[in-house]
CSV table of C-alpha atoms in Angstrom, one decimal:
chain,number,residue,atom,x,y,z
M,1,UNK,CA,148.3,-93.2,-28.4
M,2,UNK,CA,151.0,-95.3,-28.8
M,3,UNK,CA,153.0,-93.4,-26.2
M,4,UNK,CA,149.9,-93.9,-23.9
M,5,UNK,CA,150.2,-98.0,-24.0
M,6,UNK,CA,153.7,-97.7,-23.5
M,7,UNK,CA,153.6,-95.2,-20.3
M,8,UNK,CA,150.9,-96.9,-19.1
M,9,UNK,CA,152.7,-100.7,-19.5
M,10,UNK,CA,156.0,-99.6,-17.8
M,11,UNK,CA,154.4,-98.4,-14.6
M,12,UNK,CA,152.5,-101.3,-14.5
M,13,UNK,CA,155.2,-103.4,-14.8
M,14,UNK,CA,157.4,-101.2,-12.2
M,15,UNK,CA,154.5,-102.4,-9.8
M,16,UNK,CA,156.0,-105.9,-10.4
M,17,UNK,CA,159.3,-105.0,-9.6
M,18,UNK,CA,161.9,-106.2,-7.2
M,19,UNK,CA,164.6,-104.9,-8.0
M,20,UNK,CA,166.3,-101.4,-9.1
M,21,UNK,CA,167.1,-103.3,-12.8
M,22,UNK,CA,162.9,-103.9,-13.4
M,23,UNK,CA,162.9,-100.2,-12.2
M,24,UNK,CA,165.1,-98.9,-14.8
M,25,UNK,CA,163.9,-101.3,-17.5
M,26,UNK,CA,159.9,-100.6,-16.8
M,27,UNK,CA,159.9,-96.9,-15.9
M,28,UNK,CA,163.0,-95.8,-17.4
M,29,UNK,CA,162.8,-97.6,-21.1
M,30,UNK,CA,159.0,-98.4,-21.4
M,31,UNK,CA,157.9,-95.3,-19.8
M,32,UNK,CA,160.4,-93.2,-21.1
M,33,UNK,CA,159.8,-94.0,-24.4
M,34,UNK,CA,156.2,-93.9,-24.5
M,35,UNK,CA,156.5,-90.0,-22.7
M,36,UNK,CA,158.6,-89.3,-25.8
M,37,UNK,CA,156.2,-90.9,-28.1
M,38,UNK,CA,153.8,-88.3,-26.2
M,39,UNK,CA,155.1,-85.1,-25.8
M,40,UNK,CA,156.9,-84.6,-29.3
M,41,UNK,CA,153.9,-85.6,-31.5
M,42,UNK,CA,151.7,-83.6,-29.5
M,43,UNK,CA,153.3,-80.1,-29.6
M,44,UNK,CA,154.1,-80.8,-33.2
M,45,UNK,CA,150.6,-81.2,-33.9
M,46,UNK,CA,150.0,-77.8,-32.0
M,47,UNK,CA,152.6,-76.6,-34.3
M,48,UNK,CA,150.6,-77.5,-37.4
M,49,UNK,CA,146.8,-76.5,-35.9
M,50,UNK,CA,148.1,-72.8,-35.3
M,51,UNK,CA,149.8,-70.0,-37.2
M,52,UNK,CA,148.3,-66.6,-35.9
M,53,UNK,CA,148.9,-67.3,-32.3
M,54,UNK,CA,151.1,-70.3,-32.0
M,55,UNK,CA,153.4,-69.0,-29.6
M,56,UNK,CA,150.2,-68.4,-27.1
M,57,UNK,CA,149.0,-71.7,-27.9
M,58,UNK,CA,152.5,-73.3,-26.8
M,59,UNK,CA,152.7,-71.2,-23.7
M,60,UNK,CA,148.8,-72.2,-22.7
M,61,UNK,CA,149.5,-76.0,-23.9
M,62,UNK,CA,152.7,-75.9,-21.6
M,63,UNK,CA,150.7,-75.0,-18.5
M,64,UNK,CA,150.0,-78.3,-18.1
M,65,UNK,CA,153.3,-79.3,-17.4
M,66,UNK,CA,153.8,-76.7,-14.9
M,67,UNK,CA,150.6,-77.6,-13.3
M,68,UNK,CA,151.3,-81.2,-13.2
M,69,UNK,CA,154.7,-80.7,-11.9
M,70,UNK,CA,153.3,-78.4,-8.6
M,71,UNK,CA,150.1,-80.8,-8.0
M,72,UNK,CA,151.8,-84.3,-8.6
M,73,UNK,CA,154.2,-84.4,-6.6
M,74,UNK,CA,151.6,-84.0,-3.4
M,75,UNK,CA,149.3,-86.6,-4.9
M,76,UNK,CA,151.8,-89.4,-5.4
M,77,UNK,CA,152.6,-88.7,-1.5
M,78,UNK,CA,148.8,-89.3,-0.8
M,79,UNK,CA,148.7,-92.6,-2.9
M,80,UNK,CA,152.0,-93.7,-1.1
M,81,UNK,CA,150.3,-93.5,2.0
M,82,UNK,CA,147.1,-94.9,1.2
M,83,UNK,CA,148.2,-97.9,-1.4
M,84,UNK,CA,152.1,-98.2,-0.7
M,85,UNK,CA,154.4,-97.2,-3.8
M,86,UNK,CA,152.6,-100.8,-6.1
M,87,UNK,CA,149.8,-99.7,-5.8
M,88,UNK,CA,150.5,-96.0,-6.4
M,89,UNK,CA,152.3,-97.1,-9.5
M,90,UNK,CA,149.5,-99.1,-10.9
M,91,UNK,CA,147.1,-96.2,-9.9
M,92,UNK,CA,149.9,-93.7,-12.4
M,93,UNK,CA,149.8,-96.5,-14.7
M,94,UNK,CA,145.6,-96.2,-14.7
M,95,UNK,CA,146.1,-92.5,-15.4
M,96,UNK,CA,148.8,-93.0,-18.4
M,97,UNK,CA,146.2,-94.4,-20.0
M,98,UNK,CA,143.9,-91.3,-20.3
M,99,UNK,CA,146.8,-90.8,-22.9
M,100,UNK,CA,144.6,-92.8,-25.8
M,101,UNK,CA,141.9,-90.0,-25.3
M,102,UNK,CA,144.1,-87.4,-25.9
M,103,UNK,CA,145.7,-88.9,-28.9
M,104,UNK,CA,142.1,-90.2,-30.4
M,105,UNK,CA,141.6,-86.3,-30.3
M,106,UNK,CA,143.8,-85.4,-32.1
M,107,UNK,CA,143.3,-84.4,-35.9
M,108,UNK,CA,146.2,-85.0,-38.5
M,109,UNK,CA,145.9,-81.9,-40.7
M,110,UNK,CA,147.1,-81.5,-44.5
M,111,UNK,CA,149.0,-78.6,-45.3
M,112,UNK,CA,150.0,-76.9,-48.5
M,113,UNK,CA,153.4,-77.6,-48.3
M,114,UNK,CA,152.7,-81.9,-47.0
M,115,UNK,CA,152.8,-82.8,-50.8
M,116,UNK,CA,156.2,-81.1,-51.6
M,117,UNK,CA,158.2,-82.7,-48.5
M,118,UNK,CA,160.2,-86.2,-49.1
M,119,UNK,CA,159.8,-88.7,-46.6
M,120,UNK,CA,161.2,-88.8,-43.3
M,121,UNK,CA,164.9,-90.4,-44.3
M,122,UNK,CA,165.3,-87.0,-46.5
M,123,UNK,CA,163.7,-85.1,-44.2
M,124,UNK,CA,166.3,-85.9,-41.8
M,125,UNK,CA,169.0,-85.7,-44.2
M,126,UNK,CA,168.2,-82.4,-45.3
M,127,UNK,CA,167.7,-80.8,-41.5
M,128,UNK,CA,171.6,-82.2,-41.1
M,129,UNK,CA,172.5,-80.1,-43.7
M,130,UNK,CA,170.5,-77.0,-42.6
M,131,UNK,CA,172.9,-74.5,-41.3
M,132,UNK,CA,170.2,-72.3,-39.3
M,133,UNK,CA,168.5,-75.8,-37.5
M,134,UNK,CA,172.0,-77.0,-36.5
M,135,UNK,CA,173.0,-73.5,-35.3
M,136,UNK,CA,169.6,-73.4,-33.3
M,137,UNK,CA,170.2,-77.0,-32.2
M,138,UNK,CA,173.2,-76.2,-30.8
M,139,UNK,CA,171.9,-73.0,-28.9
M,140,UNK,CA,169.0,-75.2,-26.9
M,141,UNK,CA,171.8,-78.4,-26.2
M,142,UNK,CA,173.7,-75.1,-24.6
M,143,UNK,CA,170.3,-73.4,-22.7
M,144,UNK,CA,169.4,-77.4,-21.9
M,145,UNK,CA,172.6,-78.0,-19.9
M,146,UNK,CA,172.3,-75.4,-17.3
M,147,UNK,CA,168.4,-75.1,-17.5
M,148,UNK,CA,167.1,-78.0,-14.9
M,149,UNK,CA,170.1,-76.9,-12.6
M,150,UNK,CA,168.2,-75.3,-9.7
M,151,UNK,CA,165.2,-78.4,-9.8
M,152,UNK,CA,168.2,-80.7,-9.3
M,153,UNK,CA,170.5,-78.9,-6.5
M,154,UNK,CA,169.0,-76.0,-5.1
M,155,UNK,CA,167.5,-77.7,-2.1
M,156,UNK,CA,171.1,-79.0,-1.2
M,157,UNK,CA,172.3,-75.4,-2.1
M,158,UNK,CA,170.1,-74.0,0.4
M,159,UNK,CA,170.5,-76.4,3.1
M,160,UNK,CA,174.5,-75.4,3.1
M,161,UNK,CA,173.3,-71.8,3.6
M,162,UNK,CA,171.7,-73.5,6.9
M,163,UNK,CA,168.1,-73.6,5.8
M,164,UNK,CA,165.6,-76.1,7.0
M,165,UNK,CA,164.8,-78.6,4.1
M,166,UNK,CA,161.0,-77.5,4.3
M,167,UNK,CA,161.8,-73.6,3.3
M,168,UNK,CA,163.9,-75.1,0.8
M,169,UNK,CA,161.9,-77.3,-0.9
M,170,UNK,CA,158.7,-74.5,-0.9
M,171,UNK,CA,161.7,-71.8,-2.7
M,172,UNK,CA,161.1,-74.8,-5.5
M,173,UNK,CA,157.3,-74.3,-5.4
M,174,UNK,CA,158.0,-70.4,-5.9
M,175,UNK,CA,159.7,-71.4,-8.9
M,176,UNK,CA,157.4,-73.5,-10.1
M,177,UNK,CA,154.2,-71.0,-9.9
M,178,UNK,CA,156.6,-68.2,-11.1
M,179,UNK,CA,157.3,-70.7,-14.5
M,180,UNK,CA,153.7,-71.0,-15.0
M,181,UNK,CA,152.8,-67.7,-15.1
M,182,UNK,CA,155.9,-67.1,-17.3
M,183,UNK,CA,154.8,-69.7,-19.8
M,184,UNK,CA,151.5,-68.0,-20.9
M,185,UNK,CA,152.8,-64.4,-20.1
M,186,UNK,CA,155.6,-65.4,-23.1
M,187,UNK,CA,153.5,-67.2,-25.4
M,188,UNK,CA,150.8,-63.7,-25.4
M,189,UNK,CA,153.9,-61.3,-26.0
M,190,UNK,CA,155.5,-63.6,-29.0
M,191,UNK,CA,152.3,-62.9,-30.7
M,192,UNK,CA,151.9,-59.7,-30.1
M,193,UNK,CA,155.2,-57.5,-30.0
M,194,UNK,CA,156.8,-57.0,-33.3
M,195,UNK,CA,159.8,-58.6,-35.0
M,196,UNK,CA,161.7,-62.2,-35.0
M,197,UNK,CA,160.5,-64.2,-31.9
M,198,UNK,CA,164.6,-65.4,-31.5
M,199,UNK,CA,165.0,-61.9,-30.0
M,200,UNK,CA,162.7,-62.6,-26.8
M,201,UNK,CA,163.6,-66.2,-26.6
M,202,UNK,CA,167.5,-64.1,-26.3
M,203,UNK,CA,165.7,-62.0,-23.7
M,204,UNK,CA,164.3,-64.6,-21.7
M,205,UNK,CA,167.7,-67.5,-21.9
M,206,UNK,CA,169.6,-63.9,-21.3
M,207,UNK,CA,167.4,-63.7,-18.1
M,208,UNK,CA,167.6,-66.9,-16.8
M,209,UNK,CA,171.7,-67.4,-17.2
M,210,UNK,CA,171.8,-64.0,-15.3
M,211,UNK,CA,169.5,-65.2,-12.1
M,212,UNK,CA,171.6,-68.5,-12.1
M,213,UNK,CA,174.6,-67.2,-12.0
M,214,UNK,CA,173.6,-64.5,-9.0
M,215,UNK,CA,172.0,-67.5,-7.2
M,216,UNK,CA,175.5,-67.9,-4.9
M,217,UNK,CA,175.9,-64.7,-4.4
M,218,UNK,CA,172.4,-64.0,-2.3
M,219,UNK,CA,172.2,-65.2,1.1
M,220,UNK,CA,169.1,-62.7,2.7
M,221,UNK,CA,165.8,-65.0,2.4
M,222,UNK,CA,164.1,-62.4,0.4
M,223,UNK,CA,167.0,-61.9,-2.2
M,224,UNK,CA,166.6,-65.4,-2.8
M,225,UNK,CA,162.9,-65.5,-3.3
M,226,UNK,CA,163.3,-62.8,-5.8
M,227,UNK,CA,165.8,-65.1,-7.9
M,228,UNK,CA,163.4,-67.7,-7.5
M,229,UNK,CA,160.8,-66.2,-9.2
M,230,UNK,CA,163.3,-64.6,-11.5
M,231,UNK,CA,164.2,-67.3,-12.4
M,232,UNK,CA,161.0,-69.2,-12.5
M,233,UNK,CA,159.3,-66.8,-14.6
M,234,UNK,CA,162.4,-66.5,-17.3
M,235,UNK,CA,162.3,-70.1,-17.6
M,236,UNK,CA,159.1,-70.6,-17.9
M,237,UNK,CA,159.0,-67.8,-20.7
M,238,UNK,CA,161.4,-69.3,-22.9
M,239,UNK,CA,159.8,-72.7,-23.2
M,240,UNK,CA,156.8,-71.9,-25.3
M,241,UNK,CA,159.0,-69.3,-27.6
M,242,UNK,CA,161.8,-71.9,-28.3
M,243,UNK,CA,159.0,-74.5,-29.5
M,244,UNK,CA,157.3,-71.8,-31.7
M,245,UNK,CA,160.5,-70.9,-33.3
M,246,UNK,CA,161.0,-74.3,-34.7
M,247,UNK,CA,157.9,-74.0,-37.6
M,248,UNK,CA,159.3,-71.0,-39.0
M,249,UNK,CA,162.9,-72.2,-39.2
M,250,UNK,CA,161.8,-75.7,-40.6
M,251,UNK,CA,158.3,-75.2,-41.8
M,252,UNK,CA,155.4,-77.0,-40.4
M,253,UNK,CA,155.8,-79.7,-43.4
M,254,UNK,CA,159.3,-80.8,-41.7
M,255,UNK,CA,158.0,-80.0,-38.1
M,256,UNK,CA,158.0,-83.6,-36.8
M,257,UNK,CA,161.2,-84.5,-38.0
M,258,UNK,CA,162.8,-81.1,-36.6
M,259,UNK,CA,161.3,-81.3,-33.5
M,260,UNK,CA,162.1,-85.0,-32.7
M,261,UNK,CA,165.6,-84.3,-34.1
M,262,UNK,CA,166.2,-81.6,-31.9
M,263,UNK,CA,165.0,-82.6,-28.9
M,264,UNK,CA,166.8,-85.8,-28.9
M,265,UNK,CA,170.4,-83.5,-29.3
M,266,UNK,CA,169.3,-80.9,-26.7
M,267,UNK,CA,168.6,-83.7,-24.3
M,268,UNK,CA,172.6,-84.3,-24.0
M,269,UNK,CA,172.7,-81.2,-22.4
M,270,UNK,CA,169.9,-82.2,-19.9
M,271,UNK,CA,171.9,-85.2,-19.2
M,272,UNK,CA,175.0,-83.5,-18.6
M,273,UNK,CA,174.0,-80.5,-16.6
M,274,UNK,CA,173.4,-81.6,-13.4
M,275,UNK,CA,176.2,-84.2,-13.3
M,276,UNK,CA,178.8,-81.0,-14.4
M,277,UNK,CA,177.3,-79.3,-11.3
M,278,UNK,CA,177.7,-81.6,-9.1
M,279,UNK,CA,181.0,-82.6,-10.1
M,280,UNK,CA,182.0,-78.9,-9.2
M,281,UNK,CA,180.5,-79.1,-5.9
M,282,UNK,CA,182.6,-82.3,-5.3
M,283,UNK,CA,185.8,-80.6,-6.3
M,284,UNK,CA,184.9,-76.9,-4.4
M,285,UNK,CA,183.2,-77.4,-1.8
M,286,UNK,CA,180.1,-75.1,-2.7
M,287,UNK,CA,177.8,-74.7,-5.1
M,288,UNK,CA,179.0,-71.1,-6.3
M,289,UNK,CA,180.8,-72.4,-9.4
M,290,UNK,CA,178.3,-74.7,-10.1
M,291,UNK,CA,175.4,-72.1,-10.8
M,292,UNK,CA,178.2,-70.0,-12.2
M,293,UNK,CA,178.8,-72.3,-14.7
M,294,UNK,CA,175.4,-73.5,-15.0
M,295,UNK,CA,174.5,-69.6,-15.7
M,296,UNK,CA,177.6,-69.3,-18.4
M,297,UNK,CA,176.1,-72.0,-20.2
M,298,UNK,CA,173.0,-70.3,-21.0
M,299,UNK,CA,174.3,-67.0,-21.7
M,300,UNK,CA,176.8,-68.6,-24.7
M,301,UNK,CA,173.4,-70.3,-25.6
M,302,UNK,CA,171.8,-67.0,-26.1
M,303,UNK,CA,174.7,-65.7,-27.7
M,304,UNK,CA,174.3,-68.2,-30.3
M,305,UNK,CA,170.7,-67.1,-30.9
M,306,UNK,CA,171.9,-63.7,-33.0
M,307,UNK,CA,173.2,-66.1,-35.5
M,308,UNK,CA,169.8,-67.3,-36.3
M,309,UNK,CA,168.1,-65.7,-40.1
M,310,UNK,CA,166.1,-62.4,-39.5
M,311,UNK,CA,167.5,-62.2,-36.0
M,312,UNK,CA,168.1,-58.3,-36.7
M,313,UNK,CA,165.3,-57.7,-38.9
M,314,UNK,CA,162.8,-54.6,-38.0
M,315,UNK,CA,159.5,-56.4,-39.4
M,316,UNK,CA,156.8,-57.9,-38.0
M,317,UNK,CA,157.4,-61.7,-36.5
M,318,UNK,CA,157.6,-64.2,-38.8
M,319,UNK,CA,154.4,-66.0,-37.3
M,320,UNK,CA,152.7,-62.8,-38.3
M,321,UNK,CA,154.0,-63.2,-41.9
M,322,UNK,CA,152.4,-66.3,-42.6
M,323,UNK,CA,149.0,-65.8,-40.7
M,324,UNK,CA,146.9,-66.0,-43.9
M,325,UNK,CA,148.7,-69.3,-45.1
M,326,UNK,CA,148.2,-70.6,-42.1
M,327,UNK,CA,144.2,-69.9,-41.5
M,328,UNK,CA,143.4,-70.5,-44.9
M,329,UNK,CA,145.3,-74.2,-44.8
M,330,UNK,CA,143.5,-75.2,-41.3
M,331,UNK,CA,140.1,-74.4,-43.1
M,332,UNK,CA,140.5,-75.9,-46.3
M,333,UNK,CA,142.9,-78.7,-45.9
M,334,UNK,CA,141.5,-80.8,-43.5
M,335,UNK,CA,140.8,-83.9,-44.8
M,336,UNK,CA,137.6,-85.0,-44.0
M,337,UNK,CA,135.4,-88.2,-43.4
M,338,UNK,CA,132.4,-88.3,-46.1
M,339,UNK,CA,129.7,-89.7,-44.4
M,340,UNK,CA,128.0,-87.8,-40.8
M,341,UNK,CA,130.3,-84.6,-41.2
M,342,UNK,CA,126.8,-82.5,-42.5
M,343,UNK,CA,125.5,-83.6,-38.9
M,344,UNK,CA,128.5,-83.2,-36.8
């Protein structure tokens, strides 16, 4: 809720602005901070509410970001038009605040294993010093760097092959239906095919560095449409499955801590992606090592994923292994209000 008033405040503020500096200081640290405050808590929560089926509950949460992403963009053109870009920002800033509804429902559970964690300082000490998080840490900064390549310069990538910006731009809302079906196609077989989840997440990083990597190498339309929704779906897949890892590496008691830790380190290798790639175009001429690169990066990533415990067991996943604990906590630890429950 928090989150909400702060999204909500910055693009009110950037409404105000005139100049870049309000920009970045409104929507880039108010904004910014409160869609951290947002997304972190919320699929942590998600997290905690699930154990039989968490990875399908990731995947179907997640839609939303897809969905978002493909109908946004079209919308903020239509406000542009109608109000000019103040008041579409005050119109996103109206909207932010639908945020506070979304945190007011949401339940803070206690689980068996809240009473045995420290607080958050030891918490955070002790996920420094856990040799499987830092390992999986390190494996998502590595996915993370050549991940949001093709959102950033496919469209120039294209338009050097000689294609029209309008084609270009609609191979970007191939991938962006191809990651949404992905998402809940993924978070349906981590739950339902047999042993560690790190094994698809492999398969799917395995899949994406491969279509990135082939990306310079197709020049027929209809190769690269393929890639596109290669690479769309692959993507999308891994998302939900590298969330629902987390819980069984940390446990759910530790699950805020690890999460916000580790999405703070693997956004260096947001950050540093698409600069890399565009450095290399700079320096070659083309985007083939770029995507090259970009593809490399999330192969080594996988690579890094056999390292994590049980990666080569034979049983049954480990969400599967803790399905009881997890049904019996969401029914009898919720801590409840006394009075008006009976009626509710």
């Amino acid at each position: 809720m928090t989150g909400g008033i702060l999204a909500a405040l910055g693009m009110l503020l950037a409404s105000f602005a005139t100049s870049l500096t309000h920009l970045y200081l409104s929507i880039g640290l108010l904004s910014g901070s409160g869609w951290a405050l947002t997304f972190t808590p919320t699929l942590a929560c998600l997290s905690r509410y699930f154990s039989r089926r968490r990875s399908l509950a990731t995947g179907l949460a997640l839609t939303g970001v897809g969905l978002s992403s493909f109908a946004f963009a079209p919308l903020f053109q239509w406000l542009l038009s109608h109000y000019a870009w103040r008041g579409a920002l005050l119109l996103v800033s109206a909207l932010s605040l639908h945020l506070l509804v979304c945190g007011a429902l949401l339940r803070p559970l206690s689980l068996a294993e809240d009473p045995t964690m420290s607080g958050p300082g030891a918490q955070l000490t002790s996920l420094l010093h856990h040799g499987p998080f830092l390992r999986y840490a390190v494996a998502l900064t590595l996915i993370n760097t050549g991940y949001f390549i093709p959102y950033v310069h496919l469209v120039a990538h294209l338009q050097d092959l000689n294609w029209d910006p309008l084609p270009a731009a609609f191979l970007l809302s191939v991938i962006a239906i191809s990651d949404l079906v992905g998402r809940v196609a993924s978070g349906w077989l981590g739950d339902a095919i047999p042993g560690p989840v790190s094994r698809l997440l492999m398969l799917w990083t395995t899949l994406t560095g491969i279509s990135l990597a082939l990306f310079p190498v197709a020049q027929a339309p209809t190769v690269l449409v393929a890639l596109a929704v290669s690479y769309g779906f692959s993507s999308g897949a891994l998302t939900p499955v590298a969330f629902s890892i987390l819980p069984e590496l940390v446990g759910t008691g530790r699950i805020y801590c690890g999460l916000g830790l580790l999405q703070m380190v693997e956004s260096i290798g947001g950050l540093l992606g698409a600069p890399l790639s565009g450095y290399l175009r700079d320096v070659t001429g083309n985007y083939t090592a770029s995507f090259v690169v970009a593809g490399a990066f999330l192969l080594v990533g996988s690579a890094v994923l056999v390292s994590l415990p049980g990666f080569f067991c034979c049983s049954t996943s480990p969400t599967s292994r803790s399905q009881d604990l997890g049904i019996e906590t969401l029914e009898t630890k919720v801590p409840l209000p006394k009075e008006g429950l009976e009626e509710d």
